[in-house]
Amino acid sequence: MNPGFWAQYGSEIATLTLEHLWLTGAAMLFATAIAVPAGIWLTRSPGWAKPVIAAANILQTIPSLALFGFLLPVPWLVIARRASQLSRSPHTRCYPFCATTYAGIRGIDPAVIEVARALGLTGRQRLFKVELPLAASFILAGLRTATVTCVGIATIAAAVGAGGLGELIFRGVASVDNRLVLAGAVPAALLALAADAALGLLERRLKVPSK
């Protein structure tokens, strides 16, 4: 890419990168608000675990682009933007996040839970003082995987006018301009790598040392 290209598209790339970051962050906040409580609820209601996880597995197989296709008739850009976030979050991001939350809490040594009960901790206290801290590395592993994948999937949201770096990729494909494709793909890849590194560092810091 020559200097003239950056002079022409540099500010747009920066703006769309920030917009892409905002879209991904909003989607992951929404997913977290659903997935973590759902994972906790499944540990309290084990009879629901298999059917809920099976249903989530089925939803996971639906292509994101197919869901975005249903949003194309949405007449207003703002509605399309919000709808793309909501469809992206529960469909593709909540399942792995919910599954790791469930697996992390269920994987805690039962003896630890019994000790917590013997100490007189209530269910709420056990959750916040014992279970969630011990399962934090599992939960963050799910968040890490979901966030990195969400950065990539967010590029497809440009198909329904949601903005982000996908706009450059779609324009580049339509005009057969590889420079525009790379201008959208490279920053998206760097965002994914940065998110993976940051969450990986946080995951290692919160991991409970083994004996």
PDB file of N, CA and C in Angstrom, residues 22-67:
ATOM      1  N   TRP A  22     -15.957  -1.205  19.111  1.00  0.00           N
ATOM      2  CA  TRP A  22     -17.177  -0.918  19.876  1.00  0.00           C
ATOM      3  C   TRP A  22     -18.239  -1.992  19.640  1.00  0.00           C
ATOM      4  N   LEU A  23     -18.408  -2.405  18.394  1.00  0.00           N
ATOM      5  CA  LEU A  23     -19.391  -3.441  18.079  1.00  0.00           C
ATOM      6  C   LEU A  23     -19.058  -4.756  18.778  1.00  0.00           C
ATOM      7  N   THR A  24     -17.773  -5.128  18.738  1.00  0.00           N
ATOM      8  CA  THR A  24     -17.360  -6.372  19.384  1.00  0.00           C
ATOM      9  C   THR A  24     -17.532  -6.289  20.893  1.00  0.00           C
ATOM     10  N   GLY A  25     -17.132  -5.161  21.479  1.00  0.00           N
ATOM     11  CA  GLY A  25     -17.271  -4.994  22.923  1.00  0.00           C
ATOM     12  C   GLY A  25     -18.722  -5.036  23.371  1.00  0.00           C
ATOM     13  N   ALA A  26     -19.596  -4.360  22.616  1.00  0.00           N
ATOM     14  CA  ALA A  26     -21.014  -4.369  22.964  1.00  0.00           C
ATOM     15  C   ALA A  26     -21.604  -5.766  22.866  1.00  0.00           C
ATOM     16  N   ALA A  27     -21.211  -6.504  21.816  1.00  0.00           N
ATOM     17  CA  ALA A  27     -21.714  -7.864  21.643  1.00  0.00           C
ATOM     18  C   ALA A  27     -21.251  -8.770  22.777  1.00  0.00           C
ATOM     19  N   MET A  28     -19.987  -8.634  23.188  1.00  0.00           N
ATOM     20  CA  MET A  28     -19.460  -9.493  24.238  1.00  0.00           C
ATOM     21  C   MET A  28     -20.034  -9.134  25.615  1.00  0.00           C
ATOM     22  N   LEU A  29     -20.310  -7.867  25.855  1.00  0.00           N
ATOM     23  CA  LEU A  29     -20.971  -7.489  27.109  1.00  0.00           C
ATOM     24  C   LEU A  29     -22.361  -8.113  27.180  1.00  0.00           C
ATOM     25  N   PHE A  30     -23.067  -8.078  26.048  1.00  0.00           N
ATOM     26  CA  PHE A  30     -24.391  -8.675  25.991  1.00  0.00           C
ATOM     27  C   PHE A  30     -24.309 -10.185  26.193  1.00  0.00           C
ATOM     28  N   ALA A  31     -23.301 -10.815  25.559  1.00  0.00           N
ATOM     29  CA  ALA A  31     -23.127 -12.260  25.698  1.00  0.00           C
ATOM     30  C   ALA A  31     -22.780 -12.641  27.127  1.00  0.00           C
ATOM     31  N   THR A  32     -21.924 -11.841  27.766  1.00  0.00           N
ATOM     32  CA  THR A  32     -21.542 -12.119  29.155  1.00  0.00           C
ATOM     33  C   THR A  32     -22.751 -12.055  30.073  1.00  0.00           C
ATOM     34  N   ALA A  33     -23.604 -11.066  29.843  1.00  0.00           N
ATOM     35  CA  ALA A  33     -24.790 -10.903  30.686  1.00  0.00           C
ATOM     36  C   ALA A  33     -25.745 -12.085  30.571  1.00  0.00           C
ATOM     37  N   ILE A  34     -25.676 -12.810  29.447  1.00  0.00           N
ATOM     38  CA  ILE A  34     -26.524 -13.985  29.261  1.00  0.00           C
ATOM     39  C   ILE A  34     -25.807 -15.263  29.680  1.00  0.00           C
ATOM     40  N   ALA A  35     -24.557 -15.427  29.217  1.00  0.00           N
ATOM     41  CA  ALA A  35     -23.872 -16.714  29.334  1.00  0.00           C
ATOM     42  C   ALA A  35     -23.468 -17.067  30.752  1.00  0.00           C
ATOM     43  N   VAL A  36     -22.913 -16.114  31.492  1.00  0.00           N
ATOM     44  CA  VAL A  36     -22.449 -16.437  32.848  1.00  0.00           C
ATOM     45  C   VAL A  36     -23.614 -16.796  33.770  1.00  0.00           C
ATOM     46  N   PRO A  37     -24.677 -15.976  33.834  1.00  0.00           N
ATOM     47  CA  PRO A  37     -25.816 -16.397  34.661  1.00  0.00           C
ATOM     48  C   PRO A  37     -26.424 -17.717  34.197  1.00  0.00           C
ATOM     49  N   ALA A  38     -26.461 -17.955  32.880  1.00  0.00           N
ATOM     50  CA  ALA A  38     -27.013 -19.214  32.378  1.00  0.00           C
ATOM     51  C   ALA A  38     -26.151 -20.397  32.807  1.00  0.00           C
ATOM     52  N   GLY A  39     -24.824 -20.244  32.734  1.00  0.00           N
ATOM     53  CA  GLY A  39     -23.932 -21.307  33.167  1.00  0.00           C
ATOM     54  C   GLY A  39     -24.073 -21.597  34.649  1.00  0.00           C
ATOM     55  N   ILE A  40     -24.214 -20.549  35.445  1.00  0.00           N
ATOM     56  CA  ILE A  40     -24.410 -20.726  36.889  1.00  0.00           C
ATOM     57  C   ILE A  40     -25.734 -21.423  37.163  1.00  0.00           C
ATOM     58  N   TRP A  41     -26.784 -21.003  36.449  1.00  0.00           N
ATOM     59  CA  TRP A  41     -28.105 -21.615  36.648  1.00  0.00           C
ATOM     60  C   TRP A  41     -28.078 -23.101  36.312  1.00  0.00           C
ATOM     61  N   LEU A  42     -27.344 -23.485  35.271  1.00  0.00           N
ATOM     62  CA  LEU A  42     -27.264 -24.899  34.901  1.00  0.00           C
ATOM     63  C   LEU A  42     -26.578 -25.732  35.983  1.00  0.00           C
ATOM     64  N   THR A  43     -25.628 -25.138  36.696  1.00  0.00           N
ATOM     65  CA  THR A  43     -24.987 -25.890  37.784  1.00  0.00           C
ATOM     66  C   THR A  43     -25.951 -26.091  38.943  1.00  0.00           C
ATOM     67  N   ARG A  44     -26.926 -25.198  39.067  1.00  0.00           N
ATOM     68  CA  ARG A  44     -27.932 -25.323  40.133  1.00  0.00           C
ATOM     69  C   ARG A  44     -29.114 -26.175  39.686  1.00  0.00           C
ATOM     70  N   SER A  45     -29.276 -26.338  38.394  1.00  0.00           N
ATOM     71  CA  SER A  45     -30.380 -27.136  37.843  1.00  0.00           C
ATOM     72  C   SER A  45     -29.800 -28.148  36.859  1.00  0.00           C
ATOM     73  N   PRO A  46     -29.064 -29.155  37.348  1.00  0.00           N
ATOM     74  CA  PRO A  46     -28.366 -30.087  36.452  1.00  0.00           C
ATOM     75  C   PRO A  46     -29.277 -30.841  35.507  1.00  0.00           C
ATOM     76  N   GLY A  47     -30.560 -30.985  35.873  1.00  0.00           N
ATOM     77  CA  GLY A  47     -31.484 -31.678  34.984  1.00  0.00           C
ATOM     78  C   GLY A  47     -31.697 -30.951  33.670  1.00  0.00           C
ATOM     79  N   TRP A  48     -31.474 -29.637  33.671  1.00  0.00           N
ATOM     80  CA  TRP A  48     -31.637 -28.839  32.449  1.00  0.00           C
ATOM     81  C   TRP A  48     -30.360 -28.778  31.619  1.00  0.00           C
ATOM     82  N   ALA A  49     -29.247 -29.205  32.187  1.00  0.00           N
ATOM     83  CA  ALA A  49     -27.955 -29.008  31.524  1.00  0.00           C
ATOM     84  C   ALA A  49     -27.910 -29.668  30.145  1.00  0.00           C
ATOM     85  N   LYS A  50     -28.257 -30.957  30.055  1.00  0.00           N
ATOM     86  CA  LYS A  50     -28.160 -31.664  28.779  1.00  0.00           C
ATOM     87  C   LYS A  50     -29.071 -31.082  27.711  1.00  0.00           C
ATOM     88  N   PRO A  51     -30.373 -30.855  27.993  1.00  0.00           N
ATOM     89  CA  PRO A  51     -31.214 -30.288  26.927  1.00  0.00           C
ATOM     90  C   PRO A  51     -30.819 -28.882  26.514  1.00  0.00           C
ATOM     91  N   VAL A  52     -30.402 -28.063  27.481  1.00  0.00           N
ATOM     92  CA  VAL A  52     -30.012 -26.692  27.141  1.00  0.00           C
ATOM     93  C   VAL A  52     -28.742 -26.691  26.299  1.00  0.00           C
ATOM     94  N   ILE A  53     -27.751 -27.477  26.699  1.00  0.00           N
ATOM     95  CA  ILE A  53     -26.501 -27.533  25.940  1.00  0.00           C
ATOM     96  C   ILE A  53     -26.739 -28.148  24.561  1.00  0.00           C
ATOM     97  N   ALA A  54     -27.636 -29.142  24.485  1.00  0.00           N
ATOM     98  CA  ALA A  54     -27.958 -29.741  23.179  1.00  0.00           C
ATOM     99  C   ALA A  54     -28.617 -28.708  22.267  1.00  0.00           C
ATOM    100  N   ALA A  55     -29.548 -27.920  22.825  1.00  0.00           N
ATOM    101  CA  ALA A  55     -30.196 -26.879  22.027  1.00  0.00           C
ATOM    102  C   ALA A  55     -29.184 -25.829  21.577  1.00  0.00           C
ATOM    103  N   ALA A  56     -28.254 -25.478  22.477  1.00  0.00           N
ATOM    104  CA  ALA A  56     -27.217 -24.500  22.126  1.00  0.00           C
ATOM    105  C   ALA A  56     -26.321 -25.040  21.021  1.00  0.00           C
ATOM    106  N   ASN A  57     -26.032 -26.340  21.060  1.00  0.00           N
ATOM    107  CA  ASN A  57     -25.226 -26.958  20.004  1.00  0.00           C
ATOM    108  C   ASN A  57     -25.908 -26.841  18.646  1.00  0.00           C
ATOM    109  N   ILE A  58     -27.224 -27.017  18.644  1.00  0.00           N
ATOM    110  CA  ILE A  58     -27.976 -26.914  17.385  1.00  0.00           C
ATOM    111  C   ILE A  58     -27.926 -25.475  16.863  1.00  0.00           C
ATOM    112  N   LEU A  59     -28.140 -24.507  17.747  1.00  0.00           N
ATOM    113  CA  LEU A  59     -28.087 -23.103  17.341  1.00  0.00           C
ATOM    114  C   LEU A  59     -26.707 -22.735  16.814  1.00  0.00           C
ATOM    115  N   GLN A  60     -25.686 -23.357  17.396  1.00  0.00           N
ATOM    116  CA  GLN A  60     -24.315 -23.064  16.992  1.00  0.00           C
ATOM    117  C   GLN A  60     -24.048 -23.427  15.538  1.00  0.00           C
ATOM    118  N   THR A  61     -24.820 -24.369  14.999  1.00  0.00           N
ATOM    119  CA  THR A  61     -24.589 -24.812  13.622  1.00  0.00           C
ATOM    120  C   THR A  61     -25.204 -23.870  12.581  1.00  0.00           C
ATOM    121  N   ILE A  62     -26.065 -22.952  13.032  1.00  0.00           N
ATOM    122  CA  ILE A  62     -26.690 -22.018  12.083  1.00  0.00           C
ATOM    123  C   ILE A  62     -25.672 -20.967  11.667  1.00  0.00           C
ATOM    124  N   PRO A  63     -25.385 -20.808  10.385  1.00  0.00           N
ATOM    125  CA  PRO A  63     -24.396 -19.811   9.957  1.00  0.00           C
ATOM    126  C   PRO A  63     -24.812 -18.401  10.342  1.00  0.00           C
ATOM    127  N   SER A  64     -23.843 -17.625  10.787  1.00  0.00           N
ATOM    128  CA  SER A  64     -24.127 -16.239  11.167  1.00  0.00           C
ATOM    129  C   SER A  64     -24.651 -15.435   9.990  1.00  0.00           C
ATOM    130  N   LEU A  65     -24.110 -15.711   8.803  1.00  0.00           N
ATOM    131  CA  LEU A  65     -24.542 -14.956   7.625  1.00  0.00           C
ATOM    132  C   LEU A  65     -26.017 -15.184   7.338  1.00  0.00           C
ATOM    133  N   ALA A  66     -26.514 -16.395   7.640  1.00  0.00           N
ATOM    134  CA  ALA A  66     -27.931 -16.681   7.425  1.00  0.00           C
ATOM    135  C   ALA A  66     -28.789 -15.819   8.347  1.00  0.00           C
ATOM    136  N   LEU A  67     -28.359 -15.666   9.603  1.00  0.00           N
ATOM    137  CA  LEU A  67     -29.112 -14.818  10.520  1.00  0.00           C
ATOM    138  C   LEU A  67     -29.053 -13.361  10.084  1.00  0.00           C
TER     139      LEU A  67
END
